[in-house]
mmCIF file of C-alpha atoms in Angstrom:
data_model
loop_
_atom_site.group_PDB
_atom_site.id
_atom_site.type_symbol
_atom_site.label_atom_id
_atom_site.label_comp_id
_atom_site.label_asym_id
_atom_site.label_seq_id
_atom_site.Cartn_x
_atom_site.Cartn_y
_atom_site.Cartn_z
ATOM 1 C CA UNK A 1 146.526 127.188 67.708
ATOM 2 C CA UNK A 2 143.858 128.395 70.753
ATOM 3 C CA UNK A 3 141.989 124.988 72.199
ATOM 4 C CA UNK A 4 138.469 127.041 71.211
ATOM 5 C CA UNK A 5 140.079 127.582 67.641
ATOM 6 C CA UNK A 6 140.413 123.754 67.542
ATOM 7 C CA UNK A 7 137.357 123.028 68.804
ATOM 8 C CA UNK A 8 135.104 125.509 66.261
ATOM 9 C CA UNK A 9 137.928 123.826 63.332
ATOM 10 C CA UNK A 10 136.857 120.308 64.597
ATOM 11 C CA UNK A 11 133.040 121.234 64.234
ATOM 12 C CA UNK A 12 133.481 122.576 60.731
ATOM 13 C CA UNK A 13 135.594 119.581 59.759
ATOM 14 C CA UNK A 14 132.836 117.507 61.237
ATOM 15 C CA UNK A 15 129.830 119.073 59.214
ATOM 16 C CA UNK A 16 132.461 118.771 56.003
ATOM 17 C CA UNK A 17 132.345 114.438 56.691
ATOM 18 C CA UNK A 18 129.124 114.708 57.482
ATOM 19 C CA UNK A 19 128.062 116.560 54.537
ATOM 20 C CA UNK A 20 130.974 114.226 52.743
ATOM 21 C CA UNK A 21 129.691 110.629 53.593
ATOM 22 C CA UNK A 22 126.545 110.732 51.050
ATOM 23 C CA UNK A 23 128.691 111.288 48.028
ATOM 24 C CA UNK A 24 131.880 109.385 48.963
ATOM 25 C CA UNK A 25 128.450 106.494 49.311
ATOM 26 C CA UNK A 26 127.399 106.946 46.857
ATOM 27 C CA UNK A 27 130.718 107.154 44.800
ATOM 28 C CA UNK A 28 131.491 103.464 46.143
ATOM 29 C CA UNK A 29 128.402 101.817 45.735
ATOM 30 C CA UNK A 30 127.593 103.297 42.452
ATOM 31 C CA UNK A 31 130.613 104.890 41.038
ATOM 32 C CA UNK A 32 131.954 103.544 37.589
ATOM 33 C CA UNK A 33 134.419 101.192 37.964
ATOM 34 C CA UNK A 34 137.857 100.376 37.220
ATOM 35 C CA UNK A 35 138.384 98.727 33.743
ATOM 36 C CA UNK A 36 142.019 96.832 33.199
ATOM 37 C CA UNK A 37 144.559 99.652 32.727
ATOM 38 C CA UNK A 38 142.346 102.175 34.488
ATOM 39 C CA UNK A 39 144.522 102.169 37.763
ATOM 40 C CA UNK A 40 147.702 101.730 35.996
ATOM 41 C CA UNK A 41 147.348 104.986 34.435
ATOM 42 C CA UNK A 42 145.944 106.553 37.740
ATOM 43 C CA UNK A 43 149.186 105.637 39.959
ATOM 44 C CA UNK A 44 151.794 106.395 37.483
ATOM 45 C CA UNK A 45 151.493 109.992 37.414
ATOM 46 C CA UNK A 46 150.805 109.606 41.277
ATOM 47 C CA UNK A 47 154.228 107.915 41.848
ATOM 48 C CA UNK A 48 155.611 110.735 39.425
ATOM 49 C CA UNK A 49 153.986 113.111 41.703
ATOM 50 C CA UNK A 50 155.794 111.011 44.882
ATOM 51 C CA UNK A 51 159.564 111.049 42.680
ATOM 52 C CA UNK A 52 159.137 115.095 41.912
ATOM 53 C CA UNK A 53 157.804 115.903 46.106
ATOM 54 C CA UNK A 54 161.773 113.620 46.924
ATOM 55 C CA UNK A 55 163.206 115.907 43.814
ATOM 56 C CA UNK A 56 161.978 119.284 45.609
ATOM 57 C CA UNK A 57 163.219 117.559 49.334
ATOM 58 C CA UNK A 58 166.668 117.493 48.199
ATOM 59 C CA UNK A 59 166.793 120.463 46.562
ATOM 60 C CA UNK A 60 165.930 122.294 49.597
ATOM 61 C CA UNK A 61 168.314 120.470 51.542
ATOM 62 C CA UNK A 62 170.927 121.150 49.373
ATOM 63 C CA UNK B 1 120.864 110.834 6.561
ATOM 64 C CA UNK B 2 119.064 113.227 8.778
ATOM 65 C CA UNK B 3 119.611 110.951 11.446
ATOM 66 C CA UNK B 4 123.568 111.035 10.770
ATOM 67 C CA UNK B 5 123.729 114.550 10.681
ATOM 68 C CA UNK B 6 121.573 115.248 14.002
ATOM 69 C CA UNK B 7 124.380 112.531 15.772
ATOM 70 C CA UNK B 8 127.620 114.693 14.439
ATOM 71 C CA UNK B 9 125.693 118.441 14.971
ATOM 72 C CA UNK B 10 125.309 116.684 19.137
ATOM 73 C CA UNK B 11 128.764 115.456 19.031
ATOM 74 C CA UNK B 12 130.136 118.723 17.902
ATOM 75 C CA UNK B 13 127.681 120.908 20.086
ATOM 76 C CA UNK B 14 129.026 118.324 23.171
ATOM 77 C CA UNK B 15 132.216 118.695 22.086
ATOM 78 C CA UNK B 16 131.934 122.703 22.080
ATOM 79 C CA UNK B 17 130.609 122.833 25.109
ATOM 80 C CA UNK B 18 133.392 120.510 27.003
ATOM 81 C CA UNK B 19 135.859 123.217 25.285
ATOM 82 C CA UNK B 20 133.867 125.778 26.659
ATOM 83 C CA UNK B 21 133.945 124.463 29.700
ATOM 84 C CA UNK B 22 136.953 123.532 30.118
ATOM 85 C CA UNK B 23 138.790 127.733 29.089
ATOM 86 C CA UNK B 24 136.304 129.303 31.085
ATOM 87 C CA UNK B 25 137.384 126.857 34.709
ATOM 88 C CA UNK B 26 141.009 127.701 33.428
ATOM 89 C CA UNK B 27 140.688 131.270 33.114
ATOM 90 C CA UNK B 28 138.873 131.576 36.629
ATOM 91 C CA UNK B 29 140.858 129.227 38.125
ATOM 92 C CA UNK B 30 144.128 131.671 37.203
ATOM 93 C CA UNK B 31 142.166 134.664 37.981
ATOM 94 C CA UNK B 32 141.314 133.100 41.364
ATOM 95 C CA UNK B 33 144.862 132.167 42.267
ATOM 96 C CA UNK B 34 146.220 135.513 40.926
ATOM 97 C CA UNK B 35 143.458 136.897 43.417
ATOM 98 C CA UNK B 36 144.254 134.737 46.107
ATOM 99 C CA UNK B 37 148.356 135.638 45.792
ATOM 100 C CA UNK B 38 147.841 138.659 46.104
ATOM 101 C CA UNK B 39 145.459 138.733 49.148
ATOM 102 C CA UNK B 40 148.351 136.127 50.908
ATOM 103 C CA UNK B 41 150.188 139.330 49.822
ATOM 104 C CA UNK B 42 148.593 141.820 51.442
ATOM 105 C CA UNK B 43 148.167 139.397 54.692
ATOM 106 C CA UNK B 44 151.933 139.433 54.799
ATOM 107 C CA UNK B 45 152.075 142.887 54.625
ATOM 108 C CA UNK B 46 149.569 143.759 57.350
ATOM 109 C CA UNK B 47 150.305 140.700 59.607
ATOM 110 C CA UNK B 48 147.369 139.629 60.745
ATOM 111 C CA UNK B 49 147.082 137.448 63.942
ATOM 112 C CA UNK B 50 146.732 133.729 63.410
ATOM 113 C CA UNK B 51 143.307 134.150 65.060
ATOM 114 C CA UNK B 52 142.212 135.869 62.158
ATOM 115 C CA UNK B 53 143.606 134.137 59.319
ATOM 116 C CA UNK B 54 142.350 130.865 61.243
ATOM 117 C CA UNK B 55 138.628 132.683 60.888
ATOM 118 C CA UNK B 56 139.182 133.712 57.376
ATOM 119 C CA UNK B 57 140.093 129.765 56.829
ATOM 120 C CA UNK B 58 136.771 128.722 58.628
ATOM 121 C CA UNK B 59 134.884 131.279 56.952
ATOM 122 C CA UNK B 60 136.048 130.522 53.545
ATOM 123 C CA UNK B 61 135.023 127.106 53.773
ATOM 124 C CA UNK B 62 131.899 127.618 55.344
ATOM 125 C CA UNK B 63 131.135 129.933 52.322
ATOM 126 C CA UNK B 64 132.649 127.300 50.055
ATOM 127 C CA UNK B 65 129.869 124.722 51.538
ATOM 128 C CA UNK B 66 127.096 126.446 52.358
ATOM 129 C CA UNK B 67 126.660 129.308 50.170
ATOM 130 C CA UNK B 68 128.853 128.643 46.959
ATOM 131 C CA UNK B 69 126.546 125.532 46.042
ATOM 132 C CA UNK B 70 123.409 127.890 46.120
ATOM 133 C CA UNK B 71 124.866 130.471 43.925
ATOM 134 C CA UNK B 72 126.947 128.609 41.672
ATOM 135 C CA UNK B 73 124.345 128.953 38.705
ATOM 136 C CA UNK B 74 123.990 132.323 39.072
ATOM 137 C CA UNK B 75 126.277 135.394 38.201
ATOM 138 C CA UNK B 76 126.302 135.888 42.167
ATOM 139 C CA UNK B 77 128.916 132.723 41.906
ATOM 140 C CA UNK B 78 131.727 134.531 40.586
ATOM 141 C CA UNK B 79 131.560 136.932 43.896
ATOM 142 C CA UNK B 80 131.049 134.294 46.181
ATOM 143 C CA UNK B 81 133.979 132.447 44.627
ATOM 144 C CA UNK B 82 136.528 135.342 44.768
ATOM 145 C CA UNK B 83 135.291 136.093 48.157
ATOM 146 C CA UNK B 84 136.109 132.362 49.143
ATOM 147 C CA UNK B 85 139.249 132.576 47.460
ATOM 148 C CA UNK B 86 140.676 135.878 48.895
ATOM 149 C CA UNK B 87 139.529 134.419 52.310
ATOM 150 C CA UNK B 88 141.584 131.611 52.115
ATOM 151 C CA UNK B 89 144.242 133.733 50.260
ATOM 152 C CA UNK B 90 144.266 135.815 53.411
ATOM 153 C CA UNK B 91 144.438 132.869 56.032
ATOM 154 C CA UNK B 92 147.961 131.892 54.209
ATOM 155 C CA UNK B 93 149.540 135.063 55.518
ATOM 156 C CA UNK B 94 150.652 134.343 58.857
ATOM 157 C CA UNK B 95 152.010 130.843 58.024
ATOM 158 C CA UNK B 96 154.302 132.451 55.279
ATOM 159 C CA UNK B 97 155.490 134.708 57.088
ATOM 160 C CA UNK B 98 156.856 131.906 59.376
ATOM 161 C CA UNK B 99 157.882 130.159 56.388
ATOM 162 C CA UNK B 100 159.836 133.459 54.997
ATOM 163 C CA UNK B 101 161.815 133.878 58.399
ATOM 164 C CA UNK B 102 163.334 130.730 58.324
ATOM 165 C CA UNK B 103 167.041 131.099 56.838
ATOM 166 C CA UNK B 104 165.963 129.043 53.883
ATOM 167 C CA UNK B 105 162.694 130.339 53.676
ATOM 168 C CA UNK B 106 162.178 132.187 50.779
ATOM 169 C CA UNK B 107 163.818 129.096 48.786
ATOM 170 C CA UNK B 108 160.814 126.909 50.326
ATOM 171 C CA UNK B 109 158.334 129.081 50.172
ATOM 172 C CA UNK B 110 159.491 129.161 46.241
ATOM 173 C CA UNK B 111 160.052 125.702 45.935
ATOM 174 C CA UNK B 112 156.558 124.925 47.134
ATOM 175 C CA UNK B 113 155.013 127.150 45.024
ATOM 176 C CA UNK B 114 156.648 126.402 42.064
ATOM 177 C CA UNK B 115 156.574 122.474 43.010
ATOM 178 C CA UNK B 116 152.845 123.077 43.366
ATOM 179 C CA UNK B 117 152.237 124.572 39.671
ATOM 180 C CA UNK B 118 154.177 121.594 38.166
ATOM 181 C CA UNK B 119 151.898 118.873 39.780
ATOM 182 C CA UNK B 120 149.026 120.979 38.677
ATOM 183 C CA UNK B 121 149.963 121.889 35.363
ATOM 184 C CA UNK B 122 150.943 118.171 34.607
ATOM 185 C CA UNK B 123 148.910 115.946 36.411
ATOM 186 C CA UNK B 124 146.198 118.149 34.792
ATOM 187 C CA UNK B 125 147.384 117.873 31.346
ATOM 188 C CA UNK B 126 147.930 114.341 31.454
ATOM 189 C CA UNK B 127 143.945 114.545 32.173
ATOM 190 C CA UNK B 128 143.029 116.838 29.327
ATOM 191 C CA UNK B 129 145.451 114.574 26.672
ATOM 192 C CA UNK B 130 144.567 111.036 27.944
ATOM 193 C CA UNK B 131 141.217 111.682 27.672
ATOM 194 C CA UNK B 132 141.374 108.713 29.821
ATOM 195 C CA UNK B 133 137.753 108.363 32.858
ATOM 196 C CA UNK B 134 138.939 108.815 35.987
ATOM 197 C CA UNK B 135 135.893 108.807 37.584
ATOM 198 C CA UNK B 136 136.826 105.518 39.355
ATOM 199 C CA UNK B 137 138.756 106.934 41.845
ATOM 200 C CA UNK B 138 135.837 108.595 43.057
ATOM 201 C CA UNK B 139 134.804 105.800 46.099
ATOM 202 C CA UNK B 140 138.593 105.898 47.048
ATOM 203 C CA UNK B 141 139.102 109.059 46.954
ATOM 204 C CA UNK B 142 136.596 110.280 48.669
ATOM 205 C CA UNK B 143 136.756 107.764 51.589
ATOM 206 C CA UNK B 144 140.315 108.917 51.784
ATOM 207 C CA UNK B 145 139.534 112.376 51.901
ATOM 208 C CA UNK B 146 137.154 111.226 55.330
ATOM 209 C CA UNK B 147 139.844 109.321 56.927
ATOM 210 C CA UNK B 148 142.774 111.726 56.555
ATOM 211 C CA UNK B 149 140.009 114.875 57.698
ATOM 212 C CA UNK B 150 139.160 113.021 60.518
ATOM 213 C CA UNK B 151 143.439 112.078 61.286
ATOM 214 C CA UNK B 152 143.784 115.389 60.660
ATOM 215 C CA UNK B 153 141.256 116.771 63.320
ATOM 216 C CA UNK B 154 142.514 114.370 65.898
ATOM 217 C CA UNK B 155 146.581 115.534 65.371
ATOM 218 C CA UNK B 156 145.272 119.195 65.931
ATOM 219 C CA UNK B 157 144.659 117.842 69.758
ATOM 220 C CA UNK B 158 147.426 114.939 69.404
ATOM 221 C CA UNK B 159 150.099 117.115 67.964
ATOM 222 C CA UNK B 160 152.738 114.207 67.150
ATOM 223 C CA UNK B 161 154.679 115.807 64.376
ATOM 224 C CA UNK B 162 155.776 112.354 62.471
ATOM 225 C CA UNK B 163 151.746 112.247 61.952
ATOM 226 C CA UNK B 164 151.592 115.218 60.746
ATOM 227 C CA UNK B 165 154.357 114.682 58.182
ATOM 228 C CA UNK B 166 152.424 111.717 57.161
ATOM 229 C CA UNK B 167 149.401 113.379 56.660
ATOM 230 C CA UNK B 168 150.547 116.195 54.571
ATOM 231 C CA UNK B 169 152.268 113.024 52.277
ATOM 232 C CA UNK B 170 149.200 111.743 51.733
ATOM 233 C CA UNK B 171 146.857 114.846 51.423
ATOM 234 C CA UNK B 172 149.142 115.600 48.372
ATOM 235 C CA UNK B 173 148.750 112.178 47.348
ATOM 236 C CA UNK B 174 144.781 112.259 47.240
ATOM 237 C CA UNK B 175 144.827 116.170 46.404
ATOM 238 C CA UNK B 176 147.214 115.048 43.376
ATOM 239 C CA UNK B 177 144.402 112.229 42.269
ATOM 240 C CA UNK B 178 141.694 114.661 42.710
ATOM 241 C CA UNK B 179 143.230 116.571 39.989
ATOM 242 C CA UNK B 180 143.399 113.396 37.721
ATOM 243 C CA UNK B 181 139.532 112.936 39.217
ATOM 244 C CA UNK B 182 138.108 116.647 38.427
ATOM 245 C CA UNK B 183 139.643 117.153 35.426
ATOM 246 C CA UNK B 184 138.757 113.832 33.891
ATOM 247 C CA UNK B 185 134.735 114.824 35.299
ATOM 248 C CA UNK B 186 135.250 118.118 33.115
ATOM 249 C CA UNK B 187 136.572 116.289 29.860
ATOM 250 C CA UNK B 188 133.714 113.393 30.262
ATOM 251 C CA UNK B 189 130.850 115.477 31.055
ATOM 252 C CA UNK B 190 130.470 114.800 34.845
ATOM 253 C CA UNK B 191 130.742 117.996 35.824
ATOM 254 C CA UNK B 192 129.118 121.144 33.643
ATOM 255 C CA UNK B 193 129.795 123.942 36.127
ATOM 256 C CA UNK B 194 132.742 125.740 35.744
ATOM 257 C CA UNK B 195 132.031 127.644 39.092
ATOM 258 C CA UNK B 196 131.640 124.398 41.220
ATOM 259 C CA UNK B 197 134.757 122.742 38.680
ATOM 260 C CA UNK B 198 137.284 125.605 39.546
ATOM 261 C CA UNK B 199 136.160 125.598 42.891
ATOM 262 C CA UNK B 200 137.138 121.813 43.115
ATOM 263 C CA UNK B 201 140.182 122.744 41.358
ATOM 264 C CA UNK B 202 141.415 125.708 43.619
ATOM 265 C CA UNK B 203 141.277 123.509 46.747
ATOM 266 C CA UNK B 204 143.284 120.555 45.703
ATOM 267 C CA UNK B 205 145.686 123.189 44.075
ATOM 268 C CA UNK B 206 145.600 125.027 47.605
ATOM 269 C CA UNK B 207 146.529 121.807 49.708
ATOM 270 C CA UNK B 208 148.715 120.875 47.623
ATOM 271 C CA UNK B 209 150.705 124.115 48.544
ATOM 272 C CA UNK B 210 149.926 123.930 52.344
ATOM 273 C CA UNK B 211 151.176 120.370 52.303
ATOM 274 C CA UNK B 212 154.458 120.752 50.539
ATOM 275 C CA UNK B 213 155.168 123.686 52.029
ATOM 276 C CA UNK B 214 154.639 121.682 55.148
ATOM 277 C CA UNK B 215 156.963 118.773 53.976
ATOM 278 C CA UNK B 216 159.721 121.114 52.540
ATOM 279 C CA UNK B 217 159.538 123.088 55.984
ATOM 280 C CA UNK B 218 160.049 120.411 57.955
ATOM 281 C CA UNK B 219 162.621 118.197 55.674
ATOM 282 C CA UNK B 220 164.919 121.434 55.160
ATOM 283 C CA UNK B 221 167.492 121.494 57.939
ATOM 284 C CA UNK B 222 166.286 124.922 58.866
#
């Protein structure tokens, strides 16, 4: 990628955080939180997700 | 009594309108990413230069900030959307073409996209049946979302490919729990736009493919 292409990416990824920080603030000061079981049954499917991505790694290297 | 019957008419009007809600973000959602395929189509076919899909990227998600927020309540919002859509669509050509001349290619390229519609359609449907709050994730996953943005940025001037592979591991990773995140927001009530919720919904599905792709690319002894 052209430096000038990384620079104008770099700006827009800025003004994304920027426009980003209220909410993820707000999210963690005032976001609901966890009750017991919530994050069990958040990181299962996400360690599914990480077992299927190896799955799809060997079968292209096969 | 009265007051009985008032409480199940709301909970069946509430629960109408999550239905509602929820077909109409599926059925844009697959009209979007027909769209989109077949602008990354048509980018193959007339092989633009990566300058120009890099400015279709940029100005789809300029579009997606600035403008699709503002029209999102209006009938406008389906245009902008499909506009944002086939931009980004269009800024996938060059890279599959890349992708497509490798020996292997058209088995990653496959793989990926395939791979891609089985986290969806899963993680997704674990959402909708669970019925489960997801909302949270939201502090984490947003604060993720800054870091790896900002990692991101920096390995565009770094360029240390082991980085790279890590970030693409763990945009999946947080695109993957923003599909747990959105849906959930759809099911509960947070969110009541199906504009802004297949918007949401397009770009984790849309990383997700970029990132794999990535990680299949790179992992394949091609």
């Amino acid at each position: 990628m052209e430096m000038w292409l990384k620079i104008i990416g770099a700006v827009i990824f800025g003004l994304i955080i920027v426009r980003m920080y209220p909410v993820a603030k707000h999210w963690m000061e005032h976001g609901p939180k966890a009750e017991k079981g919530d994050w069990q049954a958040a990181i299962l499917p996400l360690l599914a997700v990480i077992g299927f991505v190896i799955l799809l790694i060997a079968m292209v290297r096969m | 009594m009265n007051r009985v019957d008032f409480s199940v008419a709301s909970q069946a009007g509430s629960t109408l309108a999550t239905n509602k809600l929820i077909k109409n973000t599926y059925m844009l959602l697959s009209a979007t990413l027909v769209f989109s395929a077949i602008m990354a189509a048509v980018s193959i076919a007339v092989q633009p230069s990566q300058t120009i899909a890099m400015v279709c990227l940029f100005g789809g998600m300029l579009i997606g900030m600035f403008v699709l927020p503002k029209t999102a309540n209006s009938s406008a919002g389906l245009g902008v959307i499909f506009l944002i859509t086939g931009l980004l669509g269009f800024a996938l050509g060059p890279m599959l073409t890349q992708y497509l001349a490798l020996p292997k290619g058209p088995q990653i390229v496959g793989t990926a996209f395939g791979g891609t519609g089985i986290i969806f359609l899963a993680l997704s449907g674990y959402a909708l049946t669970s019925k489960r709050d997801f909302s949270f994730m939201g502090g984490f996953l947003f604060a993720g979302m800054m870091v790896v943005m900002l990692a991101l940025v920096a390995n565009w001037f770094l360029e240390i490919p082991a980085l790279g592979l890590a970030l693409s591991a763990g945009i999946i990773l947080l695109m993957s729990g923003l599909i747990l995140f959105d849906t959930s927001r759809m099911v509960n009530g947070g969110e009541t736009n199906y504009i802004h919720a297949t918007f949401s919904l397009y770009l984790n599905i849309f990383n997700i493919f970029i990132h794999l792709l990535h990680i299949l690319g790179v992992m394949s002894d091609d």
